[in-house]
Each structure stands twice: as C-alpha cells, then as structure tokens.
Coordinates of C-alpha atoms and ligand atoms in Angstrom, one line a residue:
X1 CA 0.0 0.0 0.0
X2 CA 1.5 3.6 -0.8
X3 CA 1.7 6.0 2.3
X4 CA 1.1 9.0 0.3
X5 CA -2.1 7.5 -0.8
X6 CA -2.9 6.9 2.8
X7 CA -1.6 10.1 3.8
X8 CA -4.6 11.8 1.5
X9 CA -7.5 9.6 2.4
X10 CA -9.9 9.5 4.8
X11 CA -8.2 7.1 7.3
X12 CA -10.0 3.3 6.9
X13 CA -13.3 2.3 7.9
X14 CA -13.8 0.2 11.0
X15 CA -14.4 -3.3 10.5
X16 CA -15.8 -6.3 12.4
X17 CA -13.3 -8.9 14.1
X18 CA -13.9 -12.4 12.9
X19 CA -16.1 -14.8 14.7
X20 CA -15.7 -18.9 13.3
X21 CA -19.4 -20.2 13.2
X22 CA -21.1 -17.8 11.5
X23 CA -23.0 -17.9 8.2
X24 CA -24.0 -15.4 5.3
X25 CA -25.4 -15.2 2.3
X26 CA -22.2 -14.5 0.4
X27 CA -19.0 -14.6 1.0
X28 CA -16.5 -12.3 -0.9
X29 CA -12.8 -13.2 -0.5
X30 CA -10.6 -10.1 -1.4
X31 CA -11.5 -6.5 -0.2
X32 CA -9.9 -4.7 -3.3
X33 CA -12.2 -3.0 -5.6
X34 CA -13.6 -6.1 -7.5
X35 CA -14.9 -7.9 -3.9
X36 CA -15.8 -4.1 -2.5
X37 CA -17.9 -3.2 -5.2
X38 CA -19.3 -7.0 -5.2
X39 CA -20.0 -6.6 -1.1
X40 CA -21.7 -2.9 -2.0
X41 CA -24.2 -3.9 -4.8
X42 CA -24.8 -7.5 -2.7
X43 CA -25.4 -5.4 0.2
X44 CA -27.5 -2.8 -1.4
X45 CA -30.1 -5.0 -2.7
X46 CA -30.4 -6.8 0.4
X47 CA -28.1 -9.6 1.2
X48 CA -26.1 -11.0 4.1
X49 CA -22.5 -10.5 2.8
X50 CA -19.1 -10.8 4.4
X51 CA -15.8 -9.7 3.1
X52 CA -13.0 -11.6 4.0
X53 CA -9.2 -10.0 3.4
X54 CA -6.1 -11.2 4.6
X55 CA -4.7 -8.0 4.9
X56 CA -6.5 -5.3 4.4
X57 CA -9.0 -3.3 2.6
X58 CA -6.8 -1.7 -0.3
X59 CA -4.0 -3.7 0.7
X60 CA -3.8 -5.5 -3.2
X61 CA -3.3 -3.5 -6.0
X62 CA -6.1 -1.5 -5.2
X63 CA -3.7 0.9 -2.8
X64 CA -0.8 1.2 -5.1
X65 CA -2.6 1.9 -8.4
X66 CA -1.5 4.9 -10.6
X67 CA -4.9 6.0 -10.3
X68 CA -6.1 6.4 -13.5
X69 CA -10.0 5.7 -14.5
X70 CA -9.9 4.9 -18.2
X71 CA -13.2 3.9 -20.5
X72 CA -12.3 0.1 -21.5
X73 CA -10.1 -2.1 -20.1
X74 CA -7.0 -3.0 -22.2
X75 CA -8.1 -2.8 -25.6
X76 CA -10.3 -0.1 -27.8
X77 CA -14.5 -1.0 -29.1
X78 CA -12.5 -2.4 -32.6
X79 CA -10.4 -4.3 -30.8
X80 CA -13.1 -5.7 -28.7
X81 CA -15.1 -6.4 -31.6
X82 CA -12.7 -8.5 -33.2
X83 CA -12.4 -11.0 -30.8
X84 CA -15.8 -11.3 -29.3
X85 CA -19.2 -12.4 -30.4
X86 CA -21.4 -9.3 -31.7
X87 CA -23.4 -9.2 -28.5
X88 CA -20.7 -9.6 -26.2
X89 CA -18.8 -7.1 -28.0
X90 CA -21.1 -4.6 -27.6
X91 CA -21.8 -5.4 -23.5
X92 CA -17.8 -5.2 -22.7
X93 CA -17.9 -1.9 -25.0
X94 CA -20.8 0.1 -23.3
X95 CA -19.4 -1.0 -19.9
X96 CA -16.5 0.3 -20.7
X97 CA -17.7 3.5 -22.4
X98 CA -19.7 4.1 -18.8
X99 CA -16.8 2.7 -16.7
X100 CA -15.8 6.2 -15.7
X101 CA -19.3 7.3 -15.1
X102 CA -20.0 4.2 -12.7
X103 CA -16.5 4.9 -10.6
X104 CA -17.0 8.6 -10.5
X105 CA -21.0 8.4 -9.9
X106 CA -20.3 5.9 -7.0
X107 CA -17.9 8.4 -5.3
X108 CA -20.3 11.5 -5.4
X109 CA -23.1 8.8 -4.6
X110 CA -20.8 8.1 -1.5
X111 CA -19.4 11.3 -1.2
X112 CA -15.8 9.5 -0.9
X113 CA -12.7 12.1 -0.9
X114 CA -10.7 10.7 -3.3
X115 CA -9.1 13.3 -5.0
X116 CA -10.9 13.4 -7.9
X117 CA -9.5 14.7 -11.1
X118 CA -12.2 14.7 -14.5
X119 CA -10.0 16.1 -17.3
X120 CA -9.7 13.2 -19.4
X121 CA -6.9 10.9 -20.0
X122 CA -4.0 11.1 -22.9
X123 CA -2.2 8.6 -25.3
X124 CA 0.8 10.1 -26.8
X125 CA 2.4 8.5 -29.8
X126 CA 5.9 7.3 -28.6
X127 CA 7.0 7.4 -32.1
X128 CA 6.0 8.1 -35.5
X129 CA 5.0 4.7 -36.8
X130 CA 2.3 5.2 -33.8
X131 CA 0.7 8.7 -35.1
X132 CA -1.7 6.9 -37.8
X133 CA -3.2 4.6 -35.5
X134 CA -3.4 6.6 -32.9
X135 CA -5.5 9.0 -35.1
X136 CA -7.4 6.1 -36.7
X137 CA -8.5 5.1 -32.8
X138 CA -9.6 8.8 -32.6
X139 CA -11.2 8.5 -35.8
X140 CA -13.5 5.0 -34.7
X141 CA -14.1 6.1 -31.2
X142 CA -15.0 9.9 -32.7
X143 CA -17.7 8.2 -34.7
X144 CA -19.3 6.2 -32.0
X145 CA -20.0 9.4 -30.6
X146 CA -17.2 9.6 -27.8
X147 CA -16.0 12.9 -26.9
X148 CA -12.6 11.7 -28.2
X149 CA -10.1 14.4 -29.9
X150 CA -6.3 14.2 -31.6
X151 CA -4.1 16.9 -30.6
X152 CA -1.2 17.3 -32.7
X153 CA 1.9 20.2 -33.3
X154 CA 1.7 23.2 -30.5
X155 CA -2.1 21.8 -29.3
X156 CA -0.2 18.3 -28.0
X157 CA 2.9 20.3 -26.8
X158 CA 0.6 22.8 -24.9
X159 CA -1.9 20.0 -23.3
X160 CA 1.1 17.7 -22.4
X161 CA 3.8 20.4 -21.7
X162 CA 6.4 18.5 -23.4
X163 CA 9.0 18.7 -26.1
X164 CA 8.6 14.9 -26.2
X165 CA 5.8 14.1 -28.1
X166 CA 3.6 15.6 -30.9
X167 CA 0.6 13.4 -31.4
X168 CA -2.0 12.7 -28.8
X169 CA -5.2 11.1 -27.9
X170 CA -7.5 12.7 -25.6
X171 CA -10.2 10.9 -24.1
X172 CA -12.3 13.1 -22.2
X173 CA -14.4 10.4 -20.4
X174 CA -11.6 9.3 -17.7
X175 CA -9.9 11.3 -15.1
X176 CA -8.0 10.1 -12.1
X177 CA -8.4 9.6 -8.1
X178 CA -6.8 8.2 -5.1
X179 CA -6.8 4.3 -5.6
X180 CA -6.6 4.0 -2.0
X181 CA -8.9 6.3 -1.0
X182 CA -11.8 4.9 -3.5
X183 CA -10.8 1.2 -2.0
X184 CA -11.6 2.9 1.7
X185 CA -14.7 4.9 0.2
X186 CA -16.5 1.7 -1.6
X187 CA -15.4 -0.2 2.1
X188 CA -17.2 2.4 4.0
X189 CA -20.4 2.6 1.3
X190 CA -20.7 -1.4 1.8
X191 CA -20.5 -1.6 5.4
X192 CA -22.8 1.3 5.6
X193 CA -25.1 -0.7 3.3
X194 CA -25.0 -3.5 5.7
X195 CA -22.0 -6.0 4.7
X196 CA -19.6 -7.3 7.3
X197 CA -15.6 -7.0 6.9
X198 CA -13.0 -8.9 8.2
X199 CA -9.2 -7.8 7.4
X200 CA -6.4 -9.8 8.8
X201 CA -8.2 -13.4 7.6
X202 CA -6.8 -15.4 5.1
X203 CA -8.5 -18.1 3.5
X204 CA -7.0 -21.1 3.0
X205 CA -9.5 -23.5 1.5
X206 CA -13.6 -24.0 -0.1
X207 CA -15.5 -27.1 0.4
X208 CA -18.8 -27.5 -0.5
X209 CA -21.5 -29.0 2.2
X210 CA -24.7 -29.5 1.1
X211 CA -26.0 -26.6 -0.1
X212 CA -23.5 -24.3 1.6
X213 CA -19.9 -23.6 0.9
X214 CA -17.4 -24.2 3.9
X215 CA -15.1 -21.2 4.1
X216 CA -11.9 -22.4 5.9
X217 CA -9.2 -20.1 7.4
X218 CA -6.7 -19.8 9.7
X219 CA -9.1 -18.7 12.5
X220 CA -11.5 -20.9 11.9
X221 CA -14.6 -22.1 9.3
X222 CA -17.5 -19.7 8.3
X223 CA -20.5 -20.6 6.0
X224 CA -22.1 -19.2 2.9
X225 CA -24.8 -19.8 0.7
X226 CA -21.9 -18.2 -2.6
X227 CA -19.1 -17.5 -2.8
X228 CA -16.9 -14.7 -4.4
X229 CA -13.5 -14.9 -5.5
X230 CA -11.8 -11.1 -5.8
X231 CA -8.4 -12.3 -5.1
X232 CA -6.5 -10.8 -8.3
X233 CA -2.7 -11.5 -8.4
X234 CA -3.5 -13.4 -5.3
X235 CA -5.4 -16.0 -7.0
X236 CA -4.6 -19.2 -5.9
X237 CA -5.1 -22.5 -6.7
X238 CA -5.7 -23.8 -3.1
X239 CA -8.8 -22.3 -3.2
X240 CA -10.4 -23.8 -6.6
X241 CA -8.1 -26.6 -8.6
X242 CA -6.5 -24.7 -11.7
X243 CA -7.5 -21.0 -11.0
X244 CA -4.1 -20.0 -9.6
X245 CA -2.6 -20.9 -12.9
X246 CA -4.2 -18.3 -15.2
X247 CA -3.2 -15.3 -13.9
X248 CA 0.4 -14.5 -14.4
X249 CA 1.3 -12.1 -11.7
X250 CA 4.1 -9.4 -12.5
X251 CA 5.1 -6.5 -10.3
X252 CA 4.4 -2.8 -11.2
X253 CA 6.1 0.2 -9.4
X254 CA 5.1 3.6 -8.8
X255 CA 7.1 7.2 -7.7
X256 CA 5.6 10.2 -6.6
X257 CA 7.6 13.4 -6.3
X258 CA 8.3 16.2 -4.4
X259 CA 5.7 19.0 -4.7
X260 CA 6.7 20.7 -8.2
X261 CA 7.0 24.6 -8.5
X262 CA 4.4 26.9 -9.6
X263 CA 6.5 27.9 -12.4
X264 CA 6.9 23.6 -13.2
X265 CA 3.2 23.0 -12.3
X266 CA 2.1 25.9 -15.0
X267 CA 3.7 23.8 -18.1
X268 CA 3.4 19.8 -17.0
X269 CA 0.1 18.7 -17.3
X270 CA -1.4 21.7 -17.3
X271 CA -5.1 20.8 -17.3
X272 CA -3.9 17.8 -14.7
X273 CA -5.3 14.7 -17.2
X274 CA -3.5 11.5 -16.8
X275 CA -0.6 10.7 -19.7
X276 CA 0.0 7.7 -20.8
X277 CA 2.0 6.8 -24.1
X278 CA 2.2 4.0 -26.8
X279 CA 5.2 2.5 -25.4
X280 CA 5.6 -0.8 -24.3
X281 CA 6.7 -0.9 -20.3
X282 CA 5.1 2.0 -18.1
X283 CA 4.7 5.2 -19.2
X284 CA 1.9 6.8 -17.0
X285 CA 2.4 10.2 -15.4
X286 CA -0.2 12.5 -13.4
X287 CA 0.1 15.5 -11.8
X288 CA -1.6 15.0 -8.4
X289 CA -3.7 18.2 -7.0
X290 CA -1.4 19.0 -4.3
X291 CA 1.5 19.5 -7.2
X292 CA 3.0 16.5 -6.5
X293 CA 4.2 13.9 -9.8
X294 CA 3.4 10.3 -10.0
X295 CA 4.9 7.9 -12.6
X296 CA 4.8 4.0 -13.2
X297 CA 8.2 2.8 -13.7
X298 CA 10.2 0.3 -14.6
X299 CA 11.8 -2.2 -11.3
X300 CA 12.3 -6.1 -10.9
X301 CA 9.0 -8.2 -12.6
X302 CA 8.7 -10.6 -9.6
X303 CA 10.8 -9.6 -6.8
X304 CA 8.2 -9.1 -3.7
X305 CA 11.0 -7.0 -1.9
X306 CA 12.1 -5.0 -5.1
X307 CA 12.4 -1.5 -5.8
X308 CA 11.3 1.4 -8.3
X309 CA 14.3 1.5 -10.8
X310 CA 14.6 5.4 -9.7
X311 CA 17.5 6.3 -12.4
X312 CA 15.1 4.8 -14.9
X313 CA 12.3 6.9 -13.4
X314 CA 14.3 10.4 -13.6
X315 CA 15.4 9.4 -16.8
X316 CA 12.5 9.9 -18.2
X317 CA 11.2 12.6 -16.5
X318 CA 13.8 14.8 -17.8
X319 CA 13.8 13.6 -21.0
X320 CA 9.7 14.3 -21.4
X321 CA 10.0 16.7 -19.1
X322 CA 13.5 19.0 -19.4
X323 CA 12.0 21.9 -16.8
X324 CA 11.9 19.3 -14.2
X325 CA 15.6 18.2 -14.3
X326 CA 16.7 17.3 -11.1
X327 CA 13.3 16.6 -9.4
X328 CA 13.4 14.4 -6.3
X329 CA 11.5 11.0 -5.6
X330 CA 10.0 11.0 -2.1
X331 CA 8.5 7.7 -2.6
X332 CA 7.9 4.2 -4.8
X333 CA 6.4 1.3 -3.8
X334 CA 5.4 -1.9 -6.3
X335 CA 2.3 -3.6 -6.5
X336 CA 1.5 -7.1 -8.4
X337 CA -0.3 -6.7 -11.4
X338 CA -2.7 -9.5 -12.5
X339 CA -2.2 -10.4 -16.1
X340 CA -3.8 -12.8 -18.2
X341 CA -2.5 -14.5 -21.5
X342 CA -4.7 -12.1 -23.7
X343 CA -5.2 -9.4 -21.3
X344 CA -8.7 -9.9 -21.0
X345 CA -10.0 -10.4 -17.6
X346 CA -11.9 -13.3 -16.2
X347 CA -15.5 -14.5 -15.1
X348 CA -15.8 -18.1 -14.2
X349 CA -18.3 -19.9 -12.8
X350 CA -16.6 -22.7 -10.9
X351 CA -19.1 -24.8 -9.6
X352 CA -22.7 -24.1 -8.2
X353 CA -22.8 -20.9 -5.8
X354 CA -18.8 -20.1 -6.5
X355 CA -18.1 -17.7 -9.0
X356 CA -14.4 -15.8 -9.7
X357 CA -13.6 -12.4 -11.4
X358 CA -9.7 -10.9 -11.7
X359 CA -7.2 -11.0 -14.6
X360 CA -7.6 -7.0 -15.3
X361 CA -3.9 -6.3 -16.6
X362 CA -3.6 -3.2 -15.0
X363 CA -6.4 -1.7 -15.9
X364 CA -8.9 -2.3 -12.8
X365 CA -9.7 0.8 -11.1
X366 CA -13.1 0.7 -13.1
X367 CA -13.4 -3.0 -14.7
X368 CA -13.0 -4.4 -11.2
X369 CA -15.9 -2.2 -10.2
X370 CA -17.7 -3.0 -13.4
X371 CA -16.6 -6.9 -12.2
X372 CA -17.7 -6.5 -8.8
X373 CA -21.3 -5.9 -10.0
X374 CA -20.7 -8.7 -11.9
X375 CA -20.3 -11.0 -9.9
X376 CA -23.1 -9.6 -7.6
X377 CA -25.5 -10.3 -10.5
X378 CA -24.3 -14.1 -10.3
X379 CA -25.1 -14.4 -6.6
X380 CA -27.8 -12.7 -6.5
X381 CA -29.5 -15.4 -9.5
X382 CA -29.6 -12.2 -12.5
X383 CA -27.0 -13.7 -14.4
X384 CA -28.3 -11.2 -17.9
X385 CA -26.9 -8.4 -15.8
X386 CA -23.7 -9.9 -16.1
X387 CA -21.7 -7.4 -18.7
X388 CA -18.4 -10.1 -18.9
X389 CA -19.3 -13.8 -20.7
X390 CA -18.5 -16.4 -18.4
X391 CA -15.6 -18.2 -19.7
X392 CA -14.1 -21.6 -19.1
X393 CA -11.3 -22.0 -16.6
X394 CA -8.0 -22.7 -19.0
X395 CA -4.8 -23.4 -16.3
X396 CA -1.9 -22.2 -18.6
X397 CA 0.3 -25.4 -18.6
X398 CA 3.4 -23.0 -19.4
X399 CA 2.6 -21.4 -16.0
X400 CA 5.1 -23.0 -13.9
X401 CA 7.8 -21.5 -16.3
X402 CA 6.1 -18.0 -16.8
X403 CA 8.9 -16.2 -15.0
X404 CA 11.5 -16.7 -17.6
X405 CA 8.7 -16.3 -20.5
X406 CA 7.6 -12.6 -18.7
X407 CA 11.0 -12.0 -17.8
X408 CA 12.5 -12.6 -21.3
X409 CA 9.7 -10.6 -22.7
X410 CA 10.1 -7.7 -20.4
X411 CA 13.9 -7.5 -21.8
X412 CA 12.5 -7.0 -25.1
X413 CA 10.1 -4.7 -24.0
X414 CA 13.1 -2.6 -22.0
X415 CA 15.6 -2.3 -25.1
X416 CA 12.4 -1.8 -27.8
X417 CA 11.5 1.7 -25.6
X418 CA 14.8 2.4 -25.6
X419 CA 16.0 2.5 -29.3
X420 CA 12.9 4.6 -29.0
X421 CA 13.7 6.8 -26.6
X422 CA 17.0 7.0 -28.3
X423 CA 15.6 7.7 -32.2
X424 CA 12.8 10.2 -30.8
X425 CA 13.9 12.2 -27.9
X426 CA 12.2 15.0 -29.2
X427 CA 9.2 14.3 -31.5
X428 CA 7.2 17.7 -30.5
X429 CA 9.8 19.8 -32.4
X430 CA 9.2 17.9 -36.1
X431 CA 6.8 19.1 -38.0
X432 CA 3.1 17.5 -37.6
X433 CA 2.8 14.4 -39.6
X434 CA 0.2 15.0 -42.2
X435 CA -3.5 13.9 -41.9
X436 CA -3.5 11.9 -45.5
X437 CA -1.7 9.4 -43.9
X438 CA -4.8 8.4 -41.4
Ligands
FAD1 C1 1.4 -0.5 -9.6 C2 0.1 -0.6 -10.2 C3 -0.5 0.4 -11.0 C4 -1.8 0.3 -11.5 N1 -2.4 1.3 -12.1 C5 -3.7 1.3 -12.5 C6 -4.3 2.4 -13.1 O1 -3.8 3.5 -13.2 N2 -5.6 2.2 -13.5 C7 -6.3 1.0 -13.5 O2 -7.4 1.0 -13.9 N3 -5.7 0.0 -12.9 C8 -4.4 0.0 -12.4 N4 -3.8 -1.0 -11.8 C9 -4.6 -2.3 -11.7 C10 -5.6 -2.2 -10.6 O3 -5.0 -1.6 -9.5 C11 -6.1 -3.6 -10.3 O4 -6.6 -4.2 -11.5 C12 -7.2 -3.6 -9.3 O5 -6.8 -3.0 -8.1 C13 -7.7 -5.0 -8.9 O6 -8.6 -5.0 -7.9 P1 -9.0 -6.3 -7.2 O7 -10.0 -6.0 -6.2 O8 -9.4 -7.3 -8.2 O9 -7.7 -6.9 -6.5 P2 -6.7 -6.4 -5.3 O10 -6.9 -4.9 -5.1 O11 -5.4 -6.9 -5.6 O12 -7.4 -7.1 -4.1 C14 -7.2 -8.5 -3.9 C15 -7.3 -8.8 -2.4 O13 -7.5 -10.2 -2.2 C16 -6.9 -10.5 -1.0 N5 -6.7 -11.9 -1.0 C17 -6.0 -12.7 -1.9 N6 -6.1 -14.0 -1.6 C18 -6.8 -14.1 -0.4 C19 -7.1 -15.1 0.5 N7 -6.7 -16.4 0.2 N8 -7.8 -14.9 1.6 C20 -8.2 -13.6 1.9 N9 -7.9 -12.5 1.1 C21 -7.2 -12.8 0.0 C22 -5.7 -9.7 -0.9 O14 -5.2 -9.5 0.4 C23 -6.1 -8.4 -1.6 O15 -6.4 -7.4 -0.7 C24 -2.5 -0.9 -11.3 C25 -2.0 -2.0 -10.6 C26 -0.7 -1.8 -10.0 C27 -0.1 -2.9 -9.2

C-alpha cells in the first residue's frame, strides 16, 4: 500500500473482528475494488454479505494503483469487436464507455474524498509509426460518438507540456483519483449498506456441504450460501483446482515526487489529465492536485521486496519533461499486477454458488468495479446483468515457467523503448505528420 495514498485519504473504515461459526449469504474473499464493489451492490439490494481480506482493505493492488480511471479495459470497441461475439462485444464496449461514469458516480453517490480529477486521459504517440493509428483510434471512437479528440503540433505540446511528443489522444471520459482512497470509500459505502468485513483473515481452503460452501481459514470455518472470488494477483489454486494458474502475476512500481513549482506545475500537465503513451513498459504520469508527480516505472518483474528503478524513473522525466531536471523521488512502492495471456479479464463460474472475477492487466480501477457488480449479479441469480461472458477456466500449462517467458519478454520490451527513446527524444519539435496518412 503507498503511504502518500494513505496520507490523503480518509483514514480506513472500522471493521468487524472475525467470529468462526457464522454464516452469510455470500461470501466475498478479497477486499480490493472487485470484492468491495461486489460486497456494496450485494449489500445494497439486500443480502447478508461478508468480506474476508487477509490483509486489508486496499491492501492489493487496489492501494498502489497509478490512479487512472480509463473507458475500456485494455483494448479499444474495434479491438473488442474483433475477438468477441457481436453481442458480447457490444456489452464489454458500453461497460467500458460508462466505466468512468459508474467509478465517479459511485464516489459523489458516497461522497468518498478521493481526490478526484475529471479532465480526461492522454495517449501520446511514442513514435512516429504510432501517429496513424493513434489517429485512426480517434477517428473510430469519434464516430461512435465519444468525446474523443487528436491533438497534434503546439495543441499536443501545450496540453502535455512536453518537447517529447507531438501526437495525442485525448479521451475526455476518464480522469483520475486516489486508488486508495476509492478502495476505503467503496469499504465504507458497503459496510454502511449492511455488509460485514474482516481484514487480517486469510482463506485457506472452499469445500462444499450441502448446499452451503465451507469457508476455511486460519481462524476458523464460516459458511455461505456463494461464494466470491476477488483475489487478483492473489489468485490461488488452493482455493479452486486450476485458477491459480491463469493469472500471471508481474510487479508494477510507482514514484511520486516532491511538490513541483508553480512555475513547473504551469507547463506539465497543465489541465492535470492523466498521460499515458504507446510504449511498451510504463509510461503513466499525473500530476496530483497538491503538485506533486506520479509515474509508473520500470523495477524487478517478480521480486516481492524489489524496488522502483529510480535512475530509470528520472530518466524519463527529464527527458519528457527537461524543466523538471533534477526533481526528487520521495516515494515508490510496487504492486503485483494480474495479467492474463490475452489481457482480458476473467469470469468463471466454478461450480454451483462459487463464481471468480480478476485478470484486469492493469487496468482495474473501473473494470474491477464494473466486475464487482458482476459478480453480484451471479449471486444474487440475474446472471443477464452480467456485462463479462462467463468463460471456461484454462490453467496455462506454461505457467510453472512463466517467470522466464515474462522475464524474457520484459527484456525486449526494455531495449524496444529504448532505441525509442534514443531515435525520438524530441518528436514535439518535427513538423506535424500529415493527416492523409490516417
Ligand atoms: C502499480 C500498479 C498500478 C496500476 N495502475 C492502474 C491504473 O492506473 N488504472 C487502473 O485501472 N488499474 C491500475 N492497476 C490495476 C488495478 O490496481 C487492479 O486491477 C485492481 O486494483 C484489482 O482490484 P482487485 O479488487 O481485483 O484486486 P486487489 O486490489 O489486488 O485485491 C485482492 C485482495 O484479495 C486479498 N486476498 C487474496 N487472496 C486471499 C485469500 N486467500 N484470503 C483472503 N484474502 C485474499 C488480498 O489481500 C487483496 O487485498 C494498477 C496496478 C498496479 C499494481
């Protein structure tokens, strides 16, 4: 969990020690925003539900997000099209569209502080082989009737503040917030809705009897009519034969900055969206409201203990960012990330009254939410609210060796950004491609 995260929130909600014995309705295991938003809609239309953590609420990668709320998961409506069934398509594509909407309605709804930021997120071209698709994604989403725009020449310089880049995306639908903070809010809507939550339990095993599912942990056995599965990363196949070995987890790092000078904070960012660009390993940066800048950087892909590379970090900074030359980390801290072998995330149904959702490949924040519901709708017996198809569990058999396959990849990934870095330092200053090219 970051501290400057929990520095800016409202501090976490109380929750309810664990008692062995007890029953519910549902059971959610995992209070991140998937099992939280799950827990809220469960408890708002009535049922008995307990969430179960074995940390604590945010404690995933729900607290050490970059924060940014994006429309669609990983991949854009065409994309989405492409690989799914007309009808499907179109559910995973308005869900996404709304995803936004649905994170920033709940936290008015809730009145969560959360450090809200609604400006709209950007996707810079990295390099020039980039500019024509990002314009053609412009171009589809613009016709859909998204309020979508390309920014190219001074327009991209200006919104982005950067020499670095002379092509962008805007998407005026998403904005940014503190992860943490929305993990606490959703905690604090749910329990005020009626559901139960227990931090500090881990469970270590399902079993069902009867009609109920046995919930066993380390402090004892509790009962549920369903059961939830919002562990993420932490999915594990102790819990349901298979499922741990779907989910490739890979750690992400974040830095936040010292508070940036007026003078800085007038040209980076100006209008505060979120940046990301078309590269291949981490290129998010955000300017936070109290001046401060966050980035997702590069660090060690499976090392619990490791840290932010902070060389690579500045690096980059200075190089999209020359007026902030010398600028000081005060903080990094990694998070596992939960990636599936397509990037599209999961809904399972496992077996009568057990359902699982996860697999969001870094793009959670408002598909976990969208999941949540989700997998309320299955509990609750509405499966047609359901906007993700249910899919059949696939173990990867290559999973026991998916360290060295990531690892390899990530290698790539490093020396591919940067010969790019290397070729384009300074795309803003060339002359705007031109538009017959789209
Ligand atoms: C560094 C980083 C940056 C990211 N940036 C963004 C971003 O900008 N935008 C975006 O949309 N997404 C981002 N993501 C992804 C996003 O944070 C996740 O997709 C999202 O938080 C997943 O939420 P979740 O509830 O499914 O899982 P988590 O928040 O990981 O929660 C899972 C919970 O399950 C609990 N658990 C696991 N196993 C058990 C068990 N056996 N018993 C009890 N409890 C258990 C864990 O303790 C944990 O609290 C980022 C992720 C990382 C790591």
């Amino acid at each position: 969990m970051s501290s400057y995260f929990d520095r800016r929130a409202e501090p976490a909600p109380a929750t309810q020690p664990f008692a062995a014995g007890t029953r519910s309705d549902v059971i959610v295991v995992g209070a991140g925003y998937t099992g939280l938003s799950a827990a809220l809609s469960l408890a708002e239309a009535g049922t008995e539900v307990t969430v179960i953590d074995a940390r604590h609420v945010g404690w995933g990668a729900s607290g050490r997000a970059w924060g940014q709320v994006a429309a669609s998961a990983k991949f854009m409506p065409a994309q989405v099209e492409a690989d799914f069934p007309p009808d499907v398509a179109a559910r995973i594509n308005a869900a996404g569209a709304g995803a936004p909407d649905l994170v920033f309605g709940l936290v008015e709804k809730h009145g969560m502080e959360c450090d809200v930021v609604r400006s709209g997120n950007l996707i810079a071209a990295h390099v020039p082989s980039r500019e024509a698709g990002l314009a053609r994604t412009v171009a589809d989403l613009a016709r859909r009737g998204y309020p979508v725009e390309l920014l190219e020449g001074a327009a991209c310089r200006e919104v982005i503040g950067s020499p670095r880049y002379r092509v962008a995306l805007h998407d005026r639908r998403g904005g940014s917030l503190n992860p943490l903070a929305y993990a606490r809010g959703l905690a604090r809507a749910a329990i005020a809705a009626g559901a139960r939550i227990h931090e500090g339990v881990a469970v270590t095993g399902l079993r069902r009897e009867q009609r109920d599912w046995v919930v066993a942990t380390g402090s004892g056995e509790v009962r549920a009519g369903a059961v939830l599965l919002a562990t993420n990363a932490f999915t594990s196949s102790r819990l349901f034969p298979g499922i741990g070995e779907e989910v490739f987890p890979v750690r992400a790092y974040q830095l936040v900055s010292e508070p940036l000078t007026a003078e800085q904070l007038a040209t980076v960012l100006p209008a505060r969206q979120s940046l990301n660009d078309t590269r291949k390993l981490f290129s998010g940066i955000r300017v936070w409201p109290d001046g401060r800048l966050q980035i997702g950087v590069d660090g060690p892909p499976f090392d619990m203990a490791g840290q932010a590379f902070l060389r690579a970090g500045s690096r980059r900074i200075e190089m999209t960012y020359p007026q902030l030359k010398g600028l000081r980390w005060q903080e990094g801290w990694g998070g596992w990330v939960d990636m599936t072998s397509d990037e599209y995330p999961r809904l399972h149904a496992l077996a009568p009254g057990l359902w699982s959702g996860y697999g969001f490949s870094g793009r959670g924040i408002a598909i976990g939410t969208v999941m949540g519901r989700d997998l309320a709708a299955f509990a609750l017996g509405r499966p047609q609210d359901a906007v993700h198809p249910v899919t059949p569990l696939r173990p990867k058999v290559y999973h026991a060796i998916h360290r060295q396959l990531i690892g390899a990849l990530v290698m790539w990934y490093r020396l591919h950004d940067a010969v790019s870095d290397a070729r384009f330092p300074r795309l803003g200053e060339q002359a705007s491609p031109a538009r017959a090219t789209h």
